[in-house]
CSV table of C-alpha atoms and ligand atoms in Angstrom, one decimal:
chain,number,residue,atom,x,y,z
P,181,MET,CA,26.5,4.4,10.6
P,182,SER,CA,27.4,7.7,12.1
P,183,ASP,CA,26.3,8.7,15.2
P,184,THR,CA,24.2,11.1,13.9
P,185,THR,CA,22.2,8.6,11.9
P,186,ILE,CA,18.8,7.2,13.8
P,187,SER,CA,18.0,3.6,13.2
P,188,LEU,CA,13.9,2.6,12.3
P,189,SER,CA,14.4,0.5,16.2
P,190,ARG,CA,16.1,3.8,18.0
P,191,TRP,CA,12.7,6.0,16.1
P,192,LEU,CA,10.2,3.6,16.8
P,193,ILE,CA,11.6,3.5,20.8
P,194,GLU,CA,10.9,7.0,20.2
P,195,GLN,CA,7.6,7.1,19.2
P,196,GLU,CA,6.5,4.8,22.1
P,197,ARG,CA,8.9,6.0,24.3
P,198,THR,CA,8.9,10.1,24.0
P,199,HIS,CA,5.9,10.6,22.5
P,200,GLY,CA,3.7,8.1,23.7
P,201,HIS,CA,2.8,7.5,20.3
P,202,ILE,CA,2.7,3.6,20.2
P,203,PRO,CA,2.3,0.3,22.8
P,204,GLY,CA,5.7,-1.9,22.6
P,205,SER,CA,3.6,-4.6,21.1
P,206,LEU,CA,3.0,-2.5,18.1
P,207,ARG,CA,6.7,-1.5,18.0
P,208,LEU,CA,7.7,-5.0,17.9
P,209,LEU,CA,5.8,-5.9,15.1
P,210,ILE,CA,6.7,-3.5,12.7
P,211,GLU,CA,10.2,-4.4,13.3
P,212,GLN,CA,9.3,-7.7,12.4
P,213,VAL,CA,7.6,-6.6,9.3
P,214,ALA,CA,11.1,-4.3,8.5
P,215,ARG,CA,12.5,-7.9,9.3
P,216,ALA,CA,10.8,-10.0,6.3
P,217,CYS,CA,11.3,-6.7,4.1
P,218,LYS,CA,15.3,-6.7,4.5
P,219,ARG,CA,14.6,-10.6,3.6
P,220,ILE,CA,12.8,-10.2,0.4
P,221,SER,CA,14.6,-7.1,0.1
P,222,HIS,CA,17.9,-9.7,-0.3
P,223,ALA,CA,15.7,-12.5,-2.0
P,224,VAL,CA,14.6,-9.3,-5.1
P,225,ASN,CA,18.1,-8.7,-5.5
P,226,LYS,CA,19.4,-11.7,-5.7
P,227,GLY,CA,16.8,-12.2,-8.6
P,228,ALA,CA,18.1,-15.0,-11.3
P,229,SER,CA,21.2,-15.7,-9.8
P,230,ALA,CA,19.3,-17.6,-7.4
P,231,GLY,CA,17.2,-19.8,-9.6
P,232,ILE,CA,13.8,-17.2,-8.1
P,233,MET,CA,12.5,-16.1,-11.1
P,234,GLY,CA,9.7,-16.7,-13.0
P,235,SER,CA,6.3,-18.6,-12.5
P,236,ALA,CA,5.7,-20.9,-9.5
P,237,GLY,CA,3.1,-22.7,-11.3
P,238,SER,CA,-0.1,-22.1,-8.9
P,239,GLU,CA,-2.9,-19.2,-8.8
P,240,ASN,CA,-3.8,-16.9,-6.7
P,241,ILE,CA,-7.7,-16.4,-4.7
P,242,GLN,CA,-7.8,-14.0,-7.2
P,243,GLY,CA,-6.5,-15.8,-10.2
P,244,GLU,CA,-3.5,-14.2,-10.9
P,245,VAL,CA,-0.4,-17.0,-11.7
P,246,GLN,CA,2.0,-16.8,-8.5
P,247,LYS,CA,5.8,-15.8,-9.1
P,248,LYS,CA,8.1,-17.6,-7.5
P,249,LEU,CA,9.0,-14.3,-5.7
P,250,ASP,CA,5.4,-13.9,-4.7
P,251,VAL,CA,5.5,-17.5,-1.9
P,252,ILE,CA,8.4,-16.4,-1.7
P,253,ALA,CA,7.7,-12.8,-0.4
P,254,ASN,CA,4.6,-14.4,1.1
P,255,ASP,CA,6.3,-16.8,3.0
P,256,VAL,CA,8.7,-15.1,4.6
P,257,LEU,CA,5.9,-12.2,6.2
P,258,LEU,CA,4.2,-15.4,7.8
P,259,GLU,CA,7.3,-17.1,9.0
P,260,ALA,CA,8.6,-13.0,10.5
P,261,ASN,CA,5.2,-12.1,11.9
P,262,GLU,CA,4.2,-15.9,13.0
P,263,TRP,CA,5.8,-16.1,16.6
P,264,GLY,CA,6.7,-12.7,18.3
P,265,GLY,CA,3.3,-12.5,20.1
P,266,HIS,CA,1.9,-9.6,18.6
P,267,LEU,CA,-0.8,-10.8,16.2
P,268,ALA,CA,-4.4,-12.5,16.8
P,269,ALA,CA,-4.5,-12.9,12.7
P,270,MET,CA,-2.7,-12.2,9.4
P,271,ALA,CA,-4.8,-12.0,5.4
P,272,SER,CA,-2.4,-11.7,2.4
P,273,GLU,CA,-3.3,-11.3,-1.3
P,274,GLU,CA,-1.8,-14.6,-1.8
P,275,LEU,CA,-4.1,-16.7,0.8
P,276,GLU,CA,-7.4,-17.2,0.2
P,277,ARG,CA,-8.4,-17.5,3.8
P,278,ILE,CA,-6.8,-16.0,7.5
P,279,HIS,CA,-3.6,-16.9,8.6
P,280,VAL,CA,-4.7,-17.5,12.3
P,281,ILE,CA,-1.6,-17.7,14.6
P,282,PRO,CA,-1.0,-21.3,15.6
P,283,HIS,CA,-1.9,-22.4,19.4
P,284,ARG,CA,1.6,-22.9,20.1
P,285,TYR,CA,2.6,-19.2,19.9
P,286,PRO,CA,0.9,-16.2,22.2
P,287,ARG,CA,-1.9,-14.7,20.7
P,288,GLY,CA,-1.4,-10.4,20.5
P,289,GLU,CA,-4.0,-7.9,19.5
P,290,TYR,CA,-3.0,-6.9,16.5
P,291,LEU,CA,-4.4,-8.4,12.7
P,292,LEU,CA,-1.3,-7.8,10.0
P,293,MET,CA,-2.8,-7.5,5.8
P,294,PHE,CA,-0.4,-7.7,3.6
P,295,ASP,CA,0.6,-7.9,-0.1
P,296,PRO,CA,3.5,-9.2,-0.2
P,297,LEU,CA,4.7,-8.6,-3.7
P,298,ASP,CA,3.0,-5.7,-5.4
P,299,GLY,CA,3.6,-5.1,-9.2
P,300,SER,CA,4.9,-8.9,-9.5
P,301,SER,CA,4.4,-8.5,-13.3
P,302,ASN,CA,7.6,-6.2,-13.3
P,303,ILE,CA,9.5,-8.7,-11.6
P,304,GLU,CA,11.0,-10.3,-14.7
P,305,VAL,CA,11.8,-6.9,-16.2
P,306,ASN,CA,13.8,-5.7,-12.8
P,307,VAL,CA,11.5,-2.7,-12.0
P,308,THR,CA,10.7,-1.6,-8.8
P,309,ILE,CA,8.1,-3.4,-6.9
P,310,GLY,CA,7.6,-3.9,-2.9
P,311,THR,CA,5.4,-4.6,0.0
P,312,ILE,CA,2.2,-3.3,1.3
P,313,PHE,CA,0.9,-3.7,5.0
P,314,SER,CA,-1.9,-2.9,7.0
P,315,VAL,CA,-2.3,-2.9,10.8
P,316,LEU,CA,-5.7,-3.3,12.6
P,317,HIS,CA,-6.5,-3.6,16.1
P,318,LEU,CA,-8.1,-6.8,16.9
P,319,ALA,CA,-11.8,-5.9,18.8
P,320,ASP,CA,-11.6,-6.6,22.5
P,321,GLY,CA,-13.2,-10.1,24.1
P,322,VAL,CA,-12.6,-11.7,20.7
P,323,SER,CA,-11.7,-15.7,21.3
P,324,GLU,CA,-12.3,-16.8,17.6
P,325,VAL,CA,-10.6,-15.1,15.3
P,326,GLY,CA,-12.0,-15.0,11.6
P,327,PRO,CA,-12.3,-13.0,8.2
P,328,GLU,CA,-14.7,-11.2,9.6
P,329,HIS,CA,-12.6,-9.0,12.5
P,330,PHE,CA,-10.3,-7.8,9.2
P,331,LEU,CA,-13.6,-5.9,8.1
P,332,GLN,CA,-13.3,-2.6,9.7
P,333,PRO,CA,-12.8,0.8,7.9
P,334,GLY,CA,-9.1,1.7,6.9
P,335,ARG,CA,-9.5,4.8,9.3
P,336,GLN,CA,-9.4,2.6,12.2
P,337,GLN,CA,-5.8,1.0,10.7
P,338,VAL,CA,-3.3,1.8,13.9
P,339,ALA,CA,0.2,1.5,10.8
P,340,ALA,CA,0.4,1.2,7.1
P,341,GLY,CA,3.5,1.5,4.9
P,342,TYR,CA,5.2,-0.3,2.5
P,343,CYS,CA,8.4,-1.2,1.3
P,344,THR,CA,9.6,-0.4,-2.9
P,345,TYR,CA,12.6,-3.1,-4.0
P,346,GLY,CA,14.2,-0.5,-6.8
P,347,PRO,CA,17.6,1.6,-6.8
P,348,GLN,CA,17.3,1.8,-2.7
P,349,THR,CA,15.1,-0.3,-0.2
P,350,THR,CA,13.1,2.5,1.4
P,351,LEU,CA,10.0,1.4,4.1
P,352,VAL,CA,7.4,4.2,4.5
P,353,LEU,CA,5.7,4.2,7.5
P,354,THR,CA,2.9,6.0,8.9
P,355,LEU,CA,1.1,5.6,13.0
P,356,GLY,CA,-1.2,8.0,12.8
P,357,HIS,CA,1.0,10.5,13.1
P,358,GLY,CA,2.0,11.9,9.6
P,359,VAL,CA,4.7,9.8,7.3
P,360,THR,CA,7.9,8.7,7.9
P,361,VAL,CA,10.4,7.2,5.4
P,362,PHE,CA,13.3,4.3,6.1
P,363,THR,CA,16.2,3.7,3.7
P,364,LEU,CA,18.1,0.4,4.1
P,365,ASP,CA,21.8,1.3,4.5
P,366,SER,CA,23.1,-2.1,2.7
P,367,SER,CA,26.0,-2.6,4.4
P,368,GLN,CA,24.9,-1.8,7.8
P,369,GLY,CA,21.8,-4.2,7.4
P,370,SER,CA,19.5,-1.5,9.0
P,371,PHE,CA,17.0,0.8,7.8
P,372,VAL,CA,17.6,4.2,8.7
P,373,LEU,CA,15.7,7.1,9.3
P,374,THR,CA,15.9,9.5,5.6
P,375,GLN,CA,13.2,11.7,6.1
P,376,GLU,CA,10.4,12.8,8.6
P,377,GLY,CA,6.9,14.8,7.9
P,378,LEU,CA,6.7,14.3,4.2
P,379,ARG,CA,4.0,16.5,2.7
P,380,ILE,CA,2.7,16.0,-0.9
P,381,PRO,CA,1.7,19.2,-2.7
P,382,GLU,CA,-1.4,20.2,-3.3
P,383,SER,CA,-0.8,20.7,-6.8
P,384,THR,CA,1.1,18.9,-9.3
P,385,ARG,CA,1.1,18.6,-13.2
P,386,GLU,CA,1.6,14.8,-13.2
P,387,PHE,CA,-1.3,12.0,-13.6
P,388,SER,CA,-0.7,8.1,-13.2
P,389,ILE,CA,-2.9,6.2,-15.2
P,390,ASN,CA,-3.4,3.2,-17.3
P,391,MET,CA,-4.4,4.9,-20.0
P,392,SER,CA,-5.3,1.9,-22.6
P,393,ASN,CA,-8.2,1.3,-20.9
P,394,LEU,CA,-9.2,4.9,-20.9
P,395,ARG,CA,-12.5,3.6,-23.2
P,396,HIS,CA,-13.7,2.0,-20.5
P,397,TRP,CA,-13.8,4.4,-17.6
P,398,ALA,CA,-16.9,5.9,-16.6
P,399,PRO,CA,-17.5,9.6,-18.1
P,400,PRO,CA,-16.0,11.2,-14.7
P,401,VAL,CA,-12.8,9.4,-15.0
P,402,GLN,CA,-12.9,10.5,-18.7
P,403,ARG,CA,-13.3,14.1,-18.8
P,404,TYR,CA,-10.8,14.5,-15.8
P,405,ILE,CA,-8.0,12.7,-18.1
P,406,ASP,CA,-8.9,14.5,-21.7
P,407,GLU,CA,-9.1,17.8,-19.2
P,408,CYS,CA,-5.4,16.7,-18.5
P,409,LEU,CA,-4.7,16.3,-22.0
P,410,GLN,CA,-5.8,18.9,-23.4
P,411,GLY,CA,-2.9,20.8,-21.6
P,412,LYS,CA,-2.3,24.5,-21.0
P,413,ASP,CA,-5.2,25.3,-24.2
P,414,GLY,CA,-7.9,23.4,-22.2
P,415,PRO,CA,-9.8,24.0,-19.4
P,416,ARG,CA,-7.0,23.2,-16.6
P,417,GLY,CA,-4.5,26.1,-18.2
P,418,LYS,CA,-1.1,24.0,-18.1
P,419,ASP,CA,0.4,20.9,-19.7
P,420,PHE,CA,0.6,17.6,-17.6
P,421,ASN,CA,2.9,14.6,-17.2
P,422,MET,CA,2.2,11.4,-17.7
P,423,ARG,CA,3.7,8.3,-15.2
P,424,TRP,CA,3.1,4.6,-14.8
P,425,VAL,CA,5.2,2.0,-13.8
P,426,GLY,CA,2.6,-0.7,-13.4
P,427,SER,CA,3.7,-1.0,-9.4
P,428,MET,CA,1.2,0.9,-7.2
P,429,VAL,CA,4.2,0.9,-4.8
P,430,ALA,CA,6.8,2.7,-7.0
P,431,ASP,CA,3.4,5.0,-8.7
P,432,VAL,CA,2.7,5.6,-4.9
P,433,HIS,CA,5.8,6.7,-4.2
P,434,ARG,CA,6.2,9.1,-6.6
P,435,VAL,CA,3.3,10.6,-5.6
P,436,LEU,CA,4.5,11.3,-2.3
P,437,ALA,CA,7.5,12.6,-2.9
P,438,ARG,CA,7.2,14.7,-5.4
P,439,GLY,CA,2.5,15.0,-6.4
P,440,GLY,CA,1.0,13.6,-8.7
P,441,VAL,CA,-2.1,11.9,-8.8
P,442,PHE,CA,-2.7,7.8,-8.9
P,443,LEU,CA,-5.6,6.6,-10.1
P,444,TYR,CA,-7.0,2.7,-11.2
P,445,PRO,CA,-10.6,4.0,-11.3
P,446,TRP,CA,-14.0,1.5,-12.0
P,447,ASP,CA,-14.4,0.5,-15.9
P,448,ARG,CA,-16.6,-1.5,-17.9
P,449,ARG,CA,-14.9,-4.4,-18.5
P,450,GLU,CA,-15.6,-6.2,-15.1
P,451,PRO,CA,-18.6,-3.5,-14.1
P,452,ASP,CA,-19.6,-5.6,-10.8
P,453,ARG,CA,-16.3,-5.4,-10.0
P,454,ALA,CA,-15.6,-1.4,-8.0
P,455,GLY,CA,-11.8,-1.6,-9.5
P,456,LYS,CA,-8.5,-3.8,-10.3
P,457,LEU,CA,-6.6,-3.1,-6.6
P,458,ARG,CA,-8.4,-4.7,-3.1
P,459,LEU,CA,-9.2,-2.6,-0.6
P,460,LEU,CA,-8.1,-3.9,2.5
P,461,TYR,CA,-4.0,-4.8,2.0
P,462,GLU,CA,-3.4,-2.2,-1.5
P,463,ALA,CA,-5.7,0.8,-1.0
P,464,ASN,CA,-6.4,1.8,2.9
P,465,PRO,CA,-2.8,1.1,3.4
P,466,MET,CA,-2.2,3.5,0.8
P,467,ALA,CA,-5.0,6.1,1.7
P,468,LEU,CA,-4.2,6.0,4.6
P,469,LEU,CA,0.0,7.6,3.9
P,470,VAL,CA,-1.0,9.7,1.4
P,471,GLU,CA,-4.1,11.3,4.3
P,472,GLN,CA,-1.0,11.6,6.0
P,473,ALA,CA,0.4,13.0,4.0
P,474,GLY,CA,-1.4,16.2,4.2
P,475,GLY,CA,-3.0,14.2,0.4
P,476,MET,CA,-6.5,13.0,-0.6
P,477,ALA,CA,-7.9,9.5,-1.2
P,478,MET,CA,-11.3,8.9,-2.9
P,479,ALA,CA,-13.2,5.8,-4.3
P,480,GLY,CA,-15.3,8.4,-6.5
P,481,THR,CA,-17.4,10.2,-3.9
P,482,GLU,CA,-16.6,8.9,-1.6
P,483,ARG,CA,-13.3,8.8,0.7
P,484,ILE,CA,-11.5,5.4,0.5
P,485,LEU,CA,-10.9,5.1,4.4
P,486,ASP,CA,-14.6,5.2,4.9
P,487,ILE,CA,-15.4,2.1,3.0
P,488,GLN,CA,-17.3,-0.6,5.2
P,489,PRO,CA,-15.1,-3.7,3.4
P,490,THR,CA,-17.7,-6.7,3.1
P,491,SER,CA,-14.8,-9.2,2.6
P,492,LEU,CA,-11.4,-10.1,2.8
P,493,HIS,CA,-10.4,-9.5,-1.0
P,494,GLN,CA,-13.3,-6.8,-2.6
P,495,ARG,CA,-11.7,-3.9,-4.4
P,496,ALA,CA,-11.9,-0.3,-4.9
P,497,ALA,CA,-11.7,2.1,-7.1
P,498,VAL,CA,-8.6,4.5,-6.4
P,499,MET,CA,-8.0,8.0,-6.9
P,500,LEU,CA,-5.5,9.5,-4.3
P,501,GLY,CA,-2.3,12.4,-4.2
P,502,SER,CA,-2.4,15.8,-4.0
P,503,SER,CA,-5.0,17.5,-2.9
P,504,GLU,CA,-6.2,19.7,-5.4
P,505,GLU,CA,-6.7,17.4,-8.2
P,506,VAL,CA,-8.4,14.4,-5.8
P,507,ALA,CA,-10.5,17.0,-4.4
P,508,LEU,CA,-11.4,18.1,-9.1
P,509,LEU,CA,-12.1,14.1,-9.0
P,510,GLN,CA,-14.7,13.8,-7.0
P,511,LYS,CA,-16.0,17.2,-7.8
P,512,TYR,CA,-15.8,15.2,-11.3
P,513,HIS,CA,-18.2,12.4,-9.6
P,514,GLN,CA,-20.7,14.0,-7.5
P,515,GLU,CA,-21.7,15.9,-10.8
P,516,ALA,CA,-22.1,13.0,-12.6
P,517,GLN,CA,-24.2,10.9,-10.1
H,838,AHM,P1,-0.3,-7.6,-8.5
H,838,AHM,O1,-0.3,-6.8,-6.7
H,838,AHM,O2,-1.0,-8.5,-8.2
H,838,AHM,O3,1.2,-6.6,-8.6
H,838,AHM,O4,-1.4,-6.8,-8.7
H,838,AHM,C1,-1.1,-4.2,-8.8
H,838,AHM,C2,-0.8,-4.3,-9.4
H,838,AHM,C3,-0.6,-2.9,-9.0
H,838,AHM,O5,0.6,-2.3,-8.3
H,838,AHM,C4,-0.7,-1.7,-10.4
H,838,AHM,O6,-0.6,-0.1,-10.3
H,838,AHM,C5,-1.5,-2.6,-11.6
H,838,AHM,O7,-1.6,-3.8,-10.5
H,838,AHM,C6,-1.0,-2.2,-12.5
H,838,AHM,O8,-2.3,-2.6,-13.1
H,838,AHM,P2,-2.0,-2.8,-14.6
H,838,AHM,O9,-1.6,-4.2,-15.5
H,838,AHM,O10,-3.7,-3.2,-15.6
H,838,AHM,O11,-1.7,-2.0,-15.6
H,839,MG,MG1,-0.5,-5.1,-5.1
């Protein structure tokens, strides 16, 4: 590491000491999450050579088949964050119930939520996957932590981020003061600062949606995509490009890096479900990152970060990214009401 390189640890200490953006306990919590992500990154890199590919032979609360790496990533995050003394409880996509910090460890003031391995359908095909996380403050005066304490609107997140396991391992983080990117220098084993003050371009010519579901979408989403597809000859007057990795972390990373709009909307196949993606540990952390980078994140007419959660694993419709596009989608949803 050169003298000018800023490690995640150093950057976090500066956020605490110089800018007063975070208390020491939150700094240590983020370091612990980053440490877990490094371990997950190593496991993902080893893949089949370590015999950790394929199904774990179990299902999670969402009825999805768990992969061995889903289980490993979940265990790594639980273990790494249990003993530090910064957390009161954790919630995971892979766990039906919350994981309360055992009495043998000191209890902290934060709640951690995560999707340990997002995009797990891409594990076998060696395509970017990642970990998504969100941190909330536990309300004062709580003696027994329960799932209800996690049911806070996303705007109350004190930190959020994700780590991608792809050609590079990148950690993208917000503490509510902009978005910062760190890249894992594997020769040193540490995350180093690679971009500060990330901004999403307001305009874009790129959308990201699973087009195979087109016939199931609500009219405002169909209208929006139809107009994009008409390109220069249609009302938008410009040609659009399309990308769909199938890992939210990778698709949102692209949107943060060069602009674009990412959608996983409600659809008719399961009308009682708001969408496919989970609010607390997928939609909310990504929405905070996108807003902190100057973009927008809506669930139709409502801002994702304003949704009052009612259950731990609830779903949300997601439309996020470049503000011009998300504002247009919001307008089409309003007009359809
Ligand atoms: P996962 O958390 O079980 O991996 O599921 C969420 C993933 C997202 O990463 C991705 O955007 C979406 O599911 C892809 O869904 P689909 O296969 O319907 O295109
Ligand atoms: Mg996921």
